[in-house]
């Protein structure tokens, strides 16, 4: 998104992220660092600035870090693939982040997290969305969207986010199974092997699936950056239950969404699904501020620190 919005003013060059093509999880980060090292050495005398989001910042010379904007999304040791070395590398990363021209994170929680570790040049730039795209999906007929995906026309369709490890999707399914009127829907790569209704869709179809649902619930067990899934569900018009953990807590507070209680989840879901339209209009207004215009202006201000 950043490259697209600034392509007329900035010439971008990219370095491949080798982790994305590595299908073996254990020690993936260490293999990535080894593979990317020569590419970073070749950049030492390159002109311009760097926008980086990877542990390989540790391979930068101090003079390179001084013209680097580091993008920090979140920190979650449970997701490490190269423990225990990876945790040590992260601590080293926190120690060198103050050498960067700026650090960008996606939520106030993470700004405080970084500041507590001595990083003072922190900017919060929220994840943004194309509101034209969102508004188009909101205008679609919900009944037709349900039919397009073979979803039941009655009952309450519950969007439970991505069916991947650490997101708590299995807990939601177990709690909601107590009520046959509730139908849990998930998306993503399904690393947990979910057997219920699941869809791995291109973006436009994914947004239509969201619009087909009635309510969202997000109960991660890992520290979230912000949760684009939850933000998009709210913008599409789904009242949500949100576990206020890490950056997801900032999203819950901004939009006034209550926390889920797994012992009473079925009742909560029915209650949230019946939220008044006026309440969801307030949620829409709170998040619609973070549109592409906001994103471009916020990032232009950050980029100005190194250009």
PDB file of C-alpha atoms in Angstrom:
ATOM      1  CA  UNK A   1       0.000   0.000   0.000  1.00  0.00           C
ATOM      2  CA  UNK A   2       2.806   2.425   0.918  1.00  0.00           C
ATOM      3  CA  UNK A   3       4.595   1.816  -2.369  1.00  0.00           C
ATOM      4  CA  UNK A   4       1.402   2.286  -4.374  1.00  0.00           C
ATOM      5  CA  UNK A   5       0.483   5.573  -2.690  1.00  0.00           C
ATOM      6  CA  UNK A   6       3.968   7.109  -3.009  1.00  0.00           C
ATOM      7  CA  UNK A   7       5.069   5.680  -6.360  1.00  0.00           C
ATOM      8  CA  UNK A   8       4.855   9.064  -8.114  1.00  0.00           C
ATOM      9  CA  UNK A   9       7.218  10.722  -5.639  1.00  0.00           C
ATOM     10  CA  UNK A  10       9.507   7.841  -4.633  1.00  0.00           C
ATOM     11  CA  UNK A  11      11.405   5.228  -6.607  1.00  0.00           C
ATOM     12  CA  UNK A  12      11.241   1.962  -4.679  1.00  0.00           C
ATOM     13  CA  UNK A  13      13.614  -0.977  -4.801  1.00  0.00           C
ATOM     14  CA  UNK A  14      12.839  -4.186  -2.947  1.00  0.00           C
ATOM     15  CA  UNK A  15      14.807  -7.077  -1.494  1.00  0.00           C
ATOM     16  CA  UNK A  16      13.142 -10.522  -1.517  1.00  0.00           C
ATOM     17  CA  UNK A  17      11.785 -11.851   1.764  1.00  0.00           C
ATOM     18  CA  UNK A  18      13.184 -15.360   1.639  1.00  0.00           C
ATOM     19  CA  UNK A  19      11.097 -16.520   4.613  1.00  0.00           C
ATOM     20  CA  UNK A  20       7.958 -16.443   2.482  1.00  0.00           C
ATOM     21  CA  UNK A  21       9.198 -19.186   0.181  1.00  0.00           C
ATOM     22  CA  UNK A  22      10.638 -21.358   2.978  1.00  0.00           C
ATOM     23  CA  UNK A  23       8.047 -24.021   3.821  1.00  0.00           C
ATOM     24  CA  UNK A  24      10.057 -25.527   6.695  1.00  0.00           C
ATOM     25  CA  UNK A  25       9.224 -23.581   9.840  1.00  0.00           C
ATOM     26  CA  UNK A  26      11.999 -24.640  12.250  1.00  0.00           C
ATOM     27  CA  UNK A  27      15.044 -22.335  11.943  1.00  0.00           C
ATOM     28  CA  UNK A  28      13.405 -20.425   9.088  1.00  0.00           C
ATOM     29  CA  UNK A  29      14.452 -17.044  10.471  1.00  0.00           C
ATOM     30  CA  UNK A  30      18.076 -18.120  10.793  1.00  0.00           C
ATOM     31  CA  UNK A  31      18.140 -19.398   7.208  1.00  0.00           C
ATOM     32  CA  UNK A  32      16.572 -16.133   6.074  1.00  0.00           C
ATOM     33  CA  UNK A  33      19.229 -14.032   7.816  1.00  0.00           C
ATOM     34  CA  UNK A  34      21.985 -16.077   6.232  1.00  0.00           C
ATOM     35  CA  UNK A  35      20.452 -15.747   2.757  1.00  0.00           C
ATOM     36  CA  UNK A  36      19.734 -12.032   2.946  1.00  0.00           C
ATOM     37  CA  UNK A  37      23.136 -11.036   4.389  1.00  0.00           C
ATOM     38  CA  UNK A  38      24.940 -10.553   1.030  1.00  0.00           C
ATOM     39  CA  UNK A  39      22.028  -8.475  -0.299  1.00  0.00           C
ATOM     40  CA  UNK A  40      22.352  -6.141   2.681  1.00  0.00           C
ATOM     41  CA  UNK A  41      26.124  -5.833   2.258  1.00  0.00           C
ATOM     42  CA  UNK A  42      25.506  -4.788  -1.350  1.00  0.00           C
ATOM     43  CA  UNK A  43      23.231  -1.967  -0.120  1.00  0.00           C
ATOM     44  CA  UNK A  44      25.856  -0.352   2.114  1.00  0.00           C
ATOM     45  CA  UNK A  45      26.754   2.413  -0.352  1.00  0.00           C
ATOM     46  CA  UNK A  46      23.362   2.613  -2.057  1.00  0.00           C
ATOM     47  CA  UNK A  47      21.813   6.100  -2.106  1.00  0.00           C
ATOM     48  CA  UNK A  48      18.508   6.969  -0.490  1.00  0.00           C
ATOM     49  CA  UNK A  49      16.751   5.706   2.604  1.00  0.00           C
ATOM     50  CA  UNK A  50      15.545   2.306   3.778  1.00  0.00           C
ATOM     51  CA  UNK A  51      12.101   1.169   4.935  1.00  0.00           C
ATOM     52  CA  UNK A  52      12.686  -2.118   6.761  1.00  0.00           C
ATOM     53  CA  UNK A  53      10.617  -4.497   8.888  1.00  0.00           C
ATOM     54  CA  UNK A  54      12.907  -7.419   9.526  1.00  0.00           C
ATOM     55  CA  UNK A  55      15.391  -8.744  12.095  1.00  0.00           C
ATOM     56  CA  UNK A  56      18.025  -8.365   9.400  1.00  0.00           C
ATOM     57  CA  UNK A  57      18.277  -4.724  10.490  1.00  0.00           C
ATOM     58  CA  UNK A  58      20.917  -6.209  12.803  1.00  0.00           C
ATOM     59  CA  UNK A  59      23.083  -6.720   9.707  1.00  0.00           C
ATOM     60  CA  UNK A  60      22.927  -3.013   8.802  1.00  0.00           C
ATOM     61  CA  UNK A  61      25.914  -0.787   9.468  1.00  0.00           C
ATOM     62  CA  UNK A  62      25.097   2.068  11.894  1.00  0.00           C
ATOM     63  CA  UNK A  63      25.306   4.534   8.995  1.00  0.00           C
ATOM     64  CA  UNK A  64      22.583   2.560   7.198  1.00  0.00           C
ATOM     65  CA  UNK A  65      20.333   2.477  10.270  1.00  0.00           C
ATOM     66  CA  UNK A  66      20.615   6.261  10.524  1.00  0.00           C
ATOM     67  CA  UNK A  67      18.661   6.507   7.247  1.00  0.00           C
ATOM     68  CA  UNK A  68      16.233   3.697   8.008  1.00  0.00           C
ATOM     69  CA  UNK A  69      12.551   3.800   8.887  1.00  0.00           C
ATOM     70  CA  UNK A  70      11.810   0.570  10.711  1.00  0.00           C
ATOM     71  CA  UNK A  71       8.255  -0.793  10.571  1.00  0.00           C
ATOM     72  CA  UNK A  72       7.430  -2.659  13.776  1.00  0.00           C
ATOM     73  CA  UNK A  73       4.188  -4.648  13.715  1.00  0.00           C
ATOM     74  CA  UNK A  74       4.247  -6.719  16.915  1.00  0.00           C
ATOM     75  CA  UNK A  75       6.428  -8.921  19.093  1.00  0.00           C
ATOM     76  CA  UNK A  76       5.246 -12.393  20.054  1.00  0.00           C
ATOM     77  CA  UNK A  77       7.766 -15.025  21.276  1.00  0.00           C
ATOM     78  CA  UNK A  78       5.172 -17.775  20.781  1.00  0.00           C
ATOM     79  CA  UNK A  79       5.579 -17.267  17.034  1.00  0.00           C
ATOM     80  CA  UNK A  80       9.351 -17.679  17.030  1.00  0.00           C
ATOM     81  CA  UNK A  81      10.620 -20.405  14.702  1.00  0.00           C
ATOM     82  CA  UNK A  82      14.243 -20.228  15.839  1.00  0.00           C
ATOM     83  CA  UNK A  83      13.991 -20.327  19.634  1.00  0.00           C
ATOM     84  CA  UNK A  84      15.942 -19.673  21.793  1.00  0.00           C
ATOM     85  CA  UNK A  85      18.260 -17.684  19.500  1.00  0.00           C
ATOM     86  CA  UNK A  86      15.456 -15.620  17.995  1.00  0.00           C
ATOM     87  CA  UNK A  87      14.501 -14.088  21.343  1.00  0.00           C
ATOM     88  CA  UNK A  88      18.113 -12.983  21.854  1.00  0.00           C
ATOM     89  CA  UNK A  89      18.162 -11.428  18.393  1.00  0.00           C
ATOM     90  CA  UNK A  90      14.992  -9.489  19.174  1.00  0.00           C
ATOM     91  CA  UNK A  91      16.580  -8.056  22.315  1.00  0.00           C
ATOM     92  CA  UNK A  92      19.537  -6.962  20.206  1.00  0.00           C
ATOM     93  CA  UNK A  93      17.115  -5.420  17.724  1.00  0.00           C
ATOM     94  CA  UNK A  94      15.441  -3.360  20.451  1.00  0.00           C
ATOM     95  CA  UNK A  95      18.870  -2.088  21.479  1.00  0.00           C
ATOM     96  CA  UNK A  96      19.700  -0.799  17.961  1.00  0.00           C
ATOM     97  CA  UNK A  97      16.270   0.605  17.033  1.00  0.00           C
ATOM     98  CA  UNK A  98      17.170   4.001  18.611  1.00  0.00           C
ATOM     99  CA  UNK A  99      19.809   4.320  15.873  1.00  0.00           C
ATOM    100  CA  UNK A 100      17.064   4.445  13.219  1.00  0.00           C
ATOM    101  CA  UNK A 101      15.711   7.688  11.813  1.00  0.00           C
ATOM    102  CA  UNK A 102      12.208   6.620  12.825  1.00  0.00           C
ATOM    103  CA  UNK A 103      10.214   3.594  13.928  1.00  0.00           C
ATOM    104  CA  UNK A 104       6.609   3.128  12.792  1.00  0.00           C
ATOM    105  CA  UNK A 105       4.142   0.902  14.650  1.00  0.00           C
ATOM    106  CA  UNK A 106       0.445   0.228  14.123  1.00  0.00           C
ATOM    107  CA  UNK A 107      -1.061   0.933  17.556  1.00  0.00           C
ATOM    108  CA  UNK A 108      -0.420   2.994  20.707  1.00  0.00           C
ATOM    109  CA  UNK A 109       0.210  -0.171  22.739  1.00  0.00           C
ATOM    110  CA  UNK A 110       3.276  -0.911  20.638  1.00  0.00           C
ATOM    111  CA  UNK A 111       4.495   2.686  20.810  1.00  0.00           C
ATOM    112  CA  UNK A 112       4.516   2.383  24.608  1.00  0.00           C
ATOM    113  CA  UNK A 113       6.170  -1.047  24.324  1.00  0.00           C
ATOM    114  CA  UNK A 114       9.004   0.432  22.265  1.00  0.00           C
ATOM    115  CA  UNK A 115       9.378   3.569  24.368  1.00  0.00           C
ATOM    116  CA  UNK A 116       9.780   1.395  27.465  1.00  0.00           C
ATOM    117  CA  UNK A 117      12.778  -0.147  25.678  1.00  0.00           C
ATOM    118  CA  UNK A 118      14.435   3.177  24.948  1.00  0.00           C
ATOM    119  CA  UNK A 119      13.077   3.804  21.455  1.00  0.00           C
ATOM    120  CA  UNK A 120      11.912   7.416  21.379  1.00  0.00           C
ATOM    121  CA  UNK A 121      11.423   8.252  17.678  1.00  0.00           C
ATOM    122  CA  UNK A 122       8.186   6.255  17.404  1.00  0.00           C
ATOM    123  CA  UNK A 123       5.289   7.096  15.087  1.00  0.00           C
ATOM    124  CA  UNK A 124       1.881   5.399  15.185  1.00  0.00           C
ATOM    125  CA  UNK A 125       0.416   4.888  11.718  1.00  0.00           C
ATOM    126  CA  UNK A 126      -2.756   2.834  11.889  1.00  0.00           C
ATOM    127  CA  UNK A 127      -3.493   0.152   9.321  1.00  0.00           C
ATOM    128  CA  UNK A 128      -5.673   1.813   6.717  1.00  0.00           C
ATOM    129  CA  UNK A 129      -8.319   0.705   4.265  1.00  0.00           C
ATOM    130  CA  UNK A 130      -9.747   1.778   0.936  1.00  0.00           C
ATOM    131  CA  UNK A 131     -13.104   3.166   2.003  1.00  0.00           C
ATOM    132  CA  UNK A 132     -14.428   3.078  -1.564  1.00  0.00           C
ATOM    133  CA  UNK A 133     -13.913  -0.692  -1.481  1.00  0.00           C
ATOM    134  CA  UNK A 134     -15.517  -0.988   1.961  1.00  0.00           C
ATOM    135  CA  UNK A 135     -18.539   1.145   1.061  1.00  0.00           C
ATOM    136  CA  UNK A 136     -19.162  -0.875  -2.087  1.00  0.00           C
ATOM    137  CA  UNK A 137     -19.274  -4.115  -0.098  1.00  0.00           C
ATOM    138  CA  UNK A 138     -21.569  -2.539   2.521  1.00  0.00           C
ATOM    139  CA  UNK A 139     -24.044  -1.723  -0.268  1.00  0.00           C
ATOM    140  CA  UNK A 140     -24.400  -5.362  -1.348  1.00  0.00           C
ATOM    141  CA  UNK A 141     -27.416  -7.479  -0.444  1.00  0.00           C
ATOM    142  CA  UNK A 142     -26.564  -9.602   2.612  1.00  0.00           C
ATOM    143  CA  UNK A 143     -28.975 -12.385   1.640  1.00  0.00           C
ATOM    144  CA  UNK A 144     -27.379 -12.703  -1.787  1.00  0.00           C
ATOM    145  CA  UNK A 145     -23.921 -12.783  -0.213  1.00  0.00           C
ATOM    146  CA  UNK A 146     -25.000 -15.648   2.038  1.00  0.00           C
ATOM    147  CA  UNK A 147     -26.405 -17.591  -0.879  1.00  0.00           C
ATOM    148  CA  UNK A 148     -23.230 -17.065  -2.915  1.00  0.00           C
ATOM    149  CA  UNK A 149     -21.218 -18.985  -0.310  1.00  0.00           C
ATOM    150  CA  UNK A 150     -23.853 -21.596   0.474  1.00  0.00           C
ATOM    151  CA  UNK A 151     -24.403 -20.234   3.975  1.00  0.00           C
ATOM    152  CA  UNK A 152     -27.651 -20.799   5.881  1.00  0.00           C
ATOM    153  CA  UNK A 153     -30.219 -18.024   5.322  1.00  0.00           C
ATOM    154  CA  UNK A 154     -31.287 -18.027   8.966  1.00  0.00           C
ATOM    155  CA  UNK A 155     -29.484 -18.208  12.287  1.00  0.00           C
ATOM    156  CA  UNK A 156     -26.524 -16.036  13.316  1.00  0.00           C
ATOM    157  CA  UNK A 157     -23.370 -16.205  11.208  1.00  0.00           C
ATOM    158  CA  UNK A 158     -20.313 -15.634  13.402  1.00  0.00           C
ATOM    159  CA  UNK A 159     -17.043 -14.560  11.823  1.00  0.00           C
ATOM    160  CA  UNK A 160     -14.201 -15.873  14.001  1.00  0.00           C
ATOM    161  CA  UNK A 161     -11.231 -14.580  12.023  1.00  0.00           C
ATOM    162  CA  UNK A 162      -8.345 -16.608  10.666  1.00  0.00           C
ATOM    163  CA  UNK A 163      -8.147 -20.308  11.443  1.00  0.00           C
ATOM    164  CA  UNK A 164      -4.474 -20.220  12.347  1.00  0.00           C
ATOM    165  CA  UNK A 165      -2.534 -21.045  15.496  1.00  0.00           C
ATOM    166  CA  UNK A 166      -2.767 -18.577  18.346  1.00  0.00           C
ATOM    167  CA  UNK A 167      -5.997 -16.897  17.231  1.00  0.00           C
ATOM    168  CA  UNK A 168      -8.302 -18.819  19.583  1.00  0.00           C
ATOM    169  CA  UNK A 169     -10.600 -19.964  16.784  1.00  0.00           C
ATOM    170  CA  UNK A 170     -10.986 -23.435  18.273  1.00  0.00           C
ATOM    171  CA  UNK A 171     -12.131 -21.931  21.588  1.00  0.00           C
ATOM    172  CA  UNK A 172     -14.788 -19.899  19.816  1.00  0.00           C
ATOM    173  CA  UNK A 173     -16.075 -22.946  17.946  1.00  0.00           C
ATOM    174  CA  UNK A 174     -16.303 -25.018  21.121  1.00  0.00           C
ATOM    175  CA  UNK A 175     -18.170 -22.282  22.990  1.00  0.00           C
ATOM    176  CA  UNK A 176     -20.546 -21.484  20.120  1.00  0.00           C
ATOM    177  CA  UNK A 177     -21.384 -25.141  19.448  1.00  0.00           C
ATOM    178  CA  UNK A 178     -23.671 -25.019  22.486  1.00  0.00           C
ATOM    179  CA  UNK A 179     -26.213 -23.124  20.359  1.00  0.00           C
ATOM    180  CA  UNK A 180     -27.332 -24.561  17.009  1.00  0.00           C
ATOM    181  CA  UNK A 181     -28.536 -21.142  15.893  1.00  0.00           C
ATOM    182  CA  UNK A 182     -24.902 -19.991  15.732  1.00  0.00           C
ATOM    183  CA  UNK A 183     -22.802 -20.816  12.664  1.00  0.00           C
ATOM    184  CA  UNK A 184     -19.070 -20.117  12.991  1.00  0.00           C
ATOM    185  CA  UNK A 185     -17.209 -19.019   9.832  1.00  0.00           C
ATOM    186  CA  UNK A 186     -13.415 -18.806   9.496  1.00  0.00           C
ATOM    187  CA  UNK A 187     -10.965 -17.717   6.793  1.00  0.00           C
ATOM    188  CA  UNK A 188      -7.275 -17.995   5.989  1.00  0.00           C
ATOM    189  CA  UNK A 189      -4.800 -20.823   5.583  1.00  0.00           C
ATOM    190  CA  UNK A 190      -6.432 -23.091   8.229  1.00  0.00           C
ATOM    191  CA  UNK A 191      -3.236 -24.249   9.925  1.00  0.00           C
ATOM    192  CA  UNK A 192      -5.337 -25.659  12.790  1.00  0.00           C
ATOM    193  CA  UNK A 193      -7.203 -28.101  10.526  1.00  0.00           C
ATOM    194  CA  UNK A 194     -10.658 -26.681  11.232  1.00  0.00           C
ATOM    195  CA  UNK A 195     -13.429 -28.883   9.825  1.00  0.00           C
ATOM    196  CA  UNK A 196     -16.324 -26.409  10.037  1.00  0.00           C
ATOM    197  CA  UNK A 197     -17.246 -23.777   7.408  1.00  0.00           C
ATOM    198  CA  UNK A 198     -13.952 -22.321   6.224  1.00  0.00           C
ATOM    199  CA  UNK A 199     -12.983 -20.125   3.249  1.00  0.00           C
ATOM    200  CA  UNK A 200      -9.592 -19.146   1.831  1.00  0.00           C
ATOM    201  CA  UNK A 201     -10.577 -16.386  -0.585  1.00  0.00           C
ATOM    202  CA  UNK A 202      -9.189 -13.519  -2.676  1.00  0.00           C
ATOM    203  CA  UNK A 203      -9.724 -10.156  -1.031  1.00  0.00           C
ATOM    204  CA  UNK A 204     -12.920  -9.057  -2.781  1.00  0.00           C
ATOM    205  CA  UNK A 205     -14.627 -12.379  -2.104  1.00  0.00           C
ATOM    206  CA  UNK A 206     -13.369 -12.315   1.474  1.00  0.00           C
ATOM    207  CA  UNK A 207     -14.981  -8.912   2.067  1.00  0.00           C
ATOM    208  CA  UNK A 208     -18.277 -10.186   0.635  1.00  0.00           C
ATOM    209  CA  UNK A 209     -18.089 -13.134   3.009  1.00  0.00           C
ATOM    210  CA  UNK A 210     -17.659 -10.705   5.913  1.00  0.00           C
ATOM    211  CA  UNK A 211     -20.751  -8.841   4.766  1.00  0.00           C
ATOM    212  CA  UNK A 212     -22.699 -12.111   4.815  1.00  0.00           C
ATOM    213  CA  UNK A 213     -21.989 -12.523   8.542  1.00  0.00           C
ATOM    214  CA  UNK A 214     -23.848 -11.008  11.493  1.00  0.00           C
ATOM    215  CA  UNK A 215     -21.257 -10.696  14.245  1.00  0.00           C
ATOM    216  CA  UNK A 216     -17.528 -11.084  14.773  1.00  0.00           C
ATOM    217  CA  UNK A 217     -15.525 -12.480  17.673  1.00  0.00           C
ATOM    218  CA  UNK A 218     -11.758 -12.263  18.162  1.00  0.00           C
ATOM    219  CA  UNK A 219     -10.078 -14.097  21.041  1.00  0.00           C
ATOM    220  CA  UNK A 220      -6.350 -14.289  20.239  1.00  0.00           C
ATOM    221  CA  UNK A 221      -3.912 -15.889  22.628  1.00  0.00           C
ATOM    222  CA  UNK A 222      -1.018 -14.042  21.026  1.00  0.00           C
ATOM    223  CA  UNK A 223      -0.094 -10.361  21.095  1.00  0.00           C
ATOM    224  CA  UNK A 224      -1.780  -8.732  18.103  1.00  0.00           C
ATOM    225  CA  UNK A 225      -0.397  -5.783  16.191  1.00  0.00           C
ATOM    226  CA  UNK A 226      -3.820  -4.239  15.499  1.00  0.00           C
ATOM    227  CA  UNK A 227      -5.843  -6.900  13.615  1.00  0.00           C
ATOM    228  CA  UNK A 228      -6.846  -5.907  10.129  1.00  0.00           C
ATOM    229  CA  UNK A 229      -9.438  -8.723  10.183  1.00  0.00           C
ATOM    230  CA  UNK A 230     -11.235  -7.205  13.163  1.00  0.00           C
ATOM    231  CA  UNK A 231     -11.038  -3.650  11.805  1.00  0.00           C
ATOM    232  CA  UNK A 232     -12.438  -4.689   8.427  1.00  0.00           C
ATOM    233  CA  UNK A 233     -15.223  -6.686  10.062  1.00  0.00           C
ATOM    234  CA  UNK A 234     -16.222  -3.613  12.067  1.00  0.00           C
ATOM    235  CA  UNK A 235     -16.124  -1.346   9.014  1.00  0.00           C
ATOM    236  CA  UNK A 236     -18.235  -3.785   7.018  1.00  0.00           C
ATOM    237  CA  UNK A 237     -20.828  -3.469   9.812  1.00  0.00           C
ATOM    238  CA  UNK A 238     -20.305  -6.460  12.105  1.00  0.00           C
ATOM    239  CA  UNK A 239     -20.721  -5.795  15.840  1.00  0.00           C
ATOM    240  CA  UNK A 240     -17.831  -7.613  17.508  1.00  0.00           C
ATOM    241  CA  UNK A 241     -16.526  -9.129  20.705  1.00  0.00           C
ATOM    242  CA  UNK A 242     -12.821  -8.358  21.005  1.00  0.00           C
ATOM    243  CA  UNK A 243     -10.271  -9.682  23.477  1.00  0.00           C
ATOM    244  CA  UNK A 244      -8.362  -6.539  24.521  1.00  0.00           C
ATOM    245  CA  UNK A 245      -4.846  -7.898  24.096  1.00  0.00           C
ATOM    246  CA  UNK A 246      -1.935  -5.736  22.869  1.00  0.00           C
ATOM    247  CA  UNK A 247      -2.832  -3.612  19.823  1.00  0.00           C
ATOM    248  CA  UNK A 248      -6.200  -5.322  19.521  1.00  0.00           C
ATOM    249  CA  UNK A 249      -7.042  -3.705  22.858  1.00  0.00           C
ATOM    250  CA  UNK A 250      -6.498  -0.288  21.265  1.00  0.00           C
ATOM    251  CA  UNK A 251      -8.936  -1.222  18.503  1.00  0.00           C
ATOM    252  CA  UNK A 252     -11.501  -2.466  21.043  1.00  0.00           C
ATOM    253  CA  UNK A 253     -11.310   0.763  23.051  1.00  0.00           C
ATOM    254  CA  UNK A 254     -11.446   3.002  19.981  1.00  0.00           C
ATOM    255  CA  UNK A 255     -14.615   1.297  18.750  1.00  0.00           C
ATOM    256  CA  UNK A 256     -16.237   0.476  22.102  1.00  0.00           C
ATOM    257  CA  UNK A 257     -16.372  -3.288  21.558  1.00  0.00           C
ATOM    258  CA  UNK A 258     -16.822  -5.519  24.635  1.00  0.00           C
ATOM    259  CA  UNK A 259     -14.617  -8.489  25.496  1.00  0.00           C
ATOM    260  CA  UNK A 260     -15.813 -12.056  24.946  1.00  0.00           C
ATOM    261  CA  UNK A 261     -16.608 -14.348  27.869  1.00  0.00           C
ATOM    262  CA  UNK A 262     -16.243 -17.936  26.685  1.00  0.00           C
ATOM    263  CA  UNK A 263     -18.523 -19.162  29.478  1.00  0.00           C
ATOM    264  CA  UNK A 264     -21.383 -17.014  28.170  1.00  0.00           C
ATOM    265  CA  UNK A 265     -20.305 -16.609  24.546  1.00  0.00           C
ATOM    266  CA  UNK A 266     -23.502 -17.843  22.903  1.00  0.00           C
ATOM    267  CA  UNK A 267     -25.600 -15.285  24.779  1.00  0.00           C
ATOM    268  CA  UNK A 268     -23.082 -12.531  24.024  1.00  0.00           C
ATOM    269  CA  UNK A 269     -23.077 -13.309  20.320  1.00  0.00           C
ATOM    270  CA  UNK A 270     -26.845 -13.073  20.048  1.00  0.00           C
ATOM    271  CA  UNK A 271     -26.751  -9.819  22.007  1.00  0.00           C
ATOM    272  CA  UNK A 272     -24.005  -8.281  19.865  1.00  0.00           C
ATOM    273  CA  UNK A 273     -25.644  -9.399  16.618  1.00  0.00           C
ATOM    274  CA  UNK A 274     -28.659  -7.275  17.641  1.00  0.00           C
ATOM    275  CA  UNK A 275     -26.569  -4.113  18.220  1.00  0.00           C
ATOM    276  CA  UNK A 276     -28.442  -0.968  17.067  1.00  0.00           C
ATOM    277  CA  UNK A 277     -27.409   0.463  13.654  1.00  0.00           C
ATOM    278  CA  UNK A 278     -26.660   3.782  15.365  1.00  0.00           C
ATOM    279  CA  UNK A 279     -23.956   2.094  17.442  1.00  0.00           C
ATOM    280  CA  UNK A 280     -22.322   0.649  14.344  1.00  0.00           C
ATOM    281  CA  UNK A 281     -22.473   4.040  12.622  1.00  0.00           C
ATOM    282  CA  UNK A 282     -20.307   5.406  15.443  1.00  0.00           C
ATOM    283  CA  UNK A 283     -17.879   2.520  14.948  1.00  0.00           C
ATOM    284  CA  UNK A 284     -17.761   3.178  11.199  1.00  0.00           C
ATOM    285  CA  UNK A 285     -17.042   6.872  11.770  1.00  0.00           C
ATOM    286  CA  UNK A 286     -14.273   6.071  14.256  1.00  0.00           C
ATOM    287  CA  UNK A 287     -12.430   3.820  11.797  1.00  0.00           C
ATOM    288  CA  UNK A 288     -13.240   5.556   8.508  1.00  0.00           C
ATOM    289  CA  UNK A 289     -10.857   8.353   9.529  1.00  0.00           C
ATOM    290  CA  UNK A 290      -8.001   5.963   8.786  1.00  0.00           C
ATOM    291  CA  UNK A 291      -8.536   5.932   5.056  1.00  0.00           C
ATOM    292  CA  UNK A 292      -5.942   6.046   2.281  1.00  0.00           C
ATOM    293  CA  UNK A 293      -5.673   9.833   2.503  1.00  0.00           C
ATOM    294  CA  UNK A 294      -4.820   9.569   6.202  1.00  0.00           C
ATOM    295  CA  UNK A 295      -2.305   6.811   5.473  1.00  0.00           C
ATOM    296  CA  UNK A 296      -0.550   8.793   2.771  1.00  0.00           C
ATOM    297  CA  UNK A 297      -0.323  11.944   4.887  1.00  0.00           C
ATOM    298  CA  UNK A 298       0.907  10.052   7.950  1.00  0.00           C
ATOM    299  CA  UNK A 299       3.584   8.240   5.979  1.00  0.00           C
ATOM    300  CA  UNK A 300       4.664  11.384   4.117  1.00  0.00           C
ATOM    301  CA  UNK A 301       5.345  12.953   7.515  1.00  0.00           C
ATOM    302  CA  UNK A 302       7.482   9.972   8.519  1.00  0.00           C
ATOM    303  CA  UNK A 303       9.335   9.809   5.204  1.00  0.00           C
ATOM    304  CA  UNK A 304      10.165  13.503   5.552  1.00  0.00           C
ATOM    305  CA  UNK A 305      12.359  12.607   8.543  1.00  0.00           C
ATOM    306  CA  UNK A 306      14.892  10.884   6.279  1.00  0.00           C
ATOM    307  CA  UNK A 307      14.572  12.782   2.974  1.00  0.00           C
TER     308      UNK A 307
END
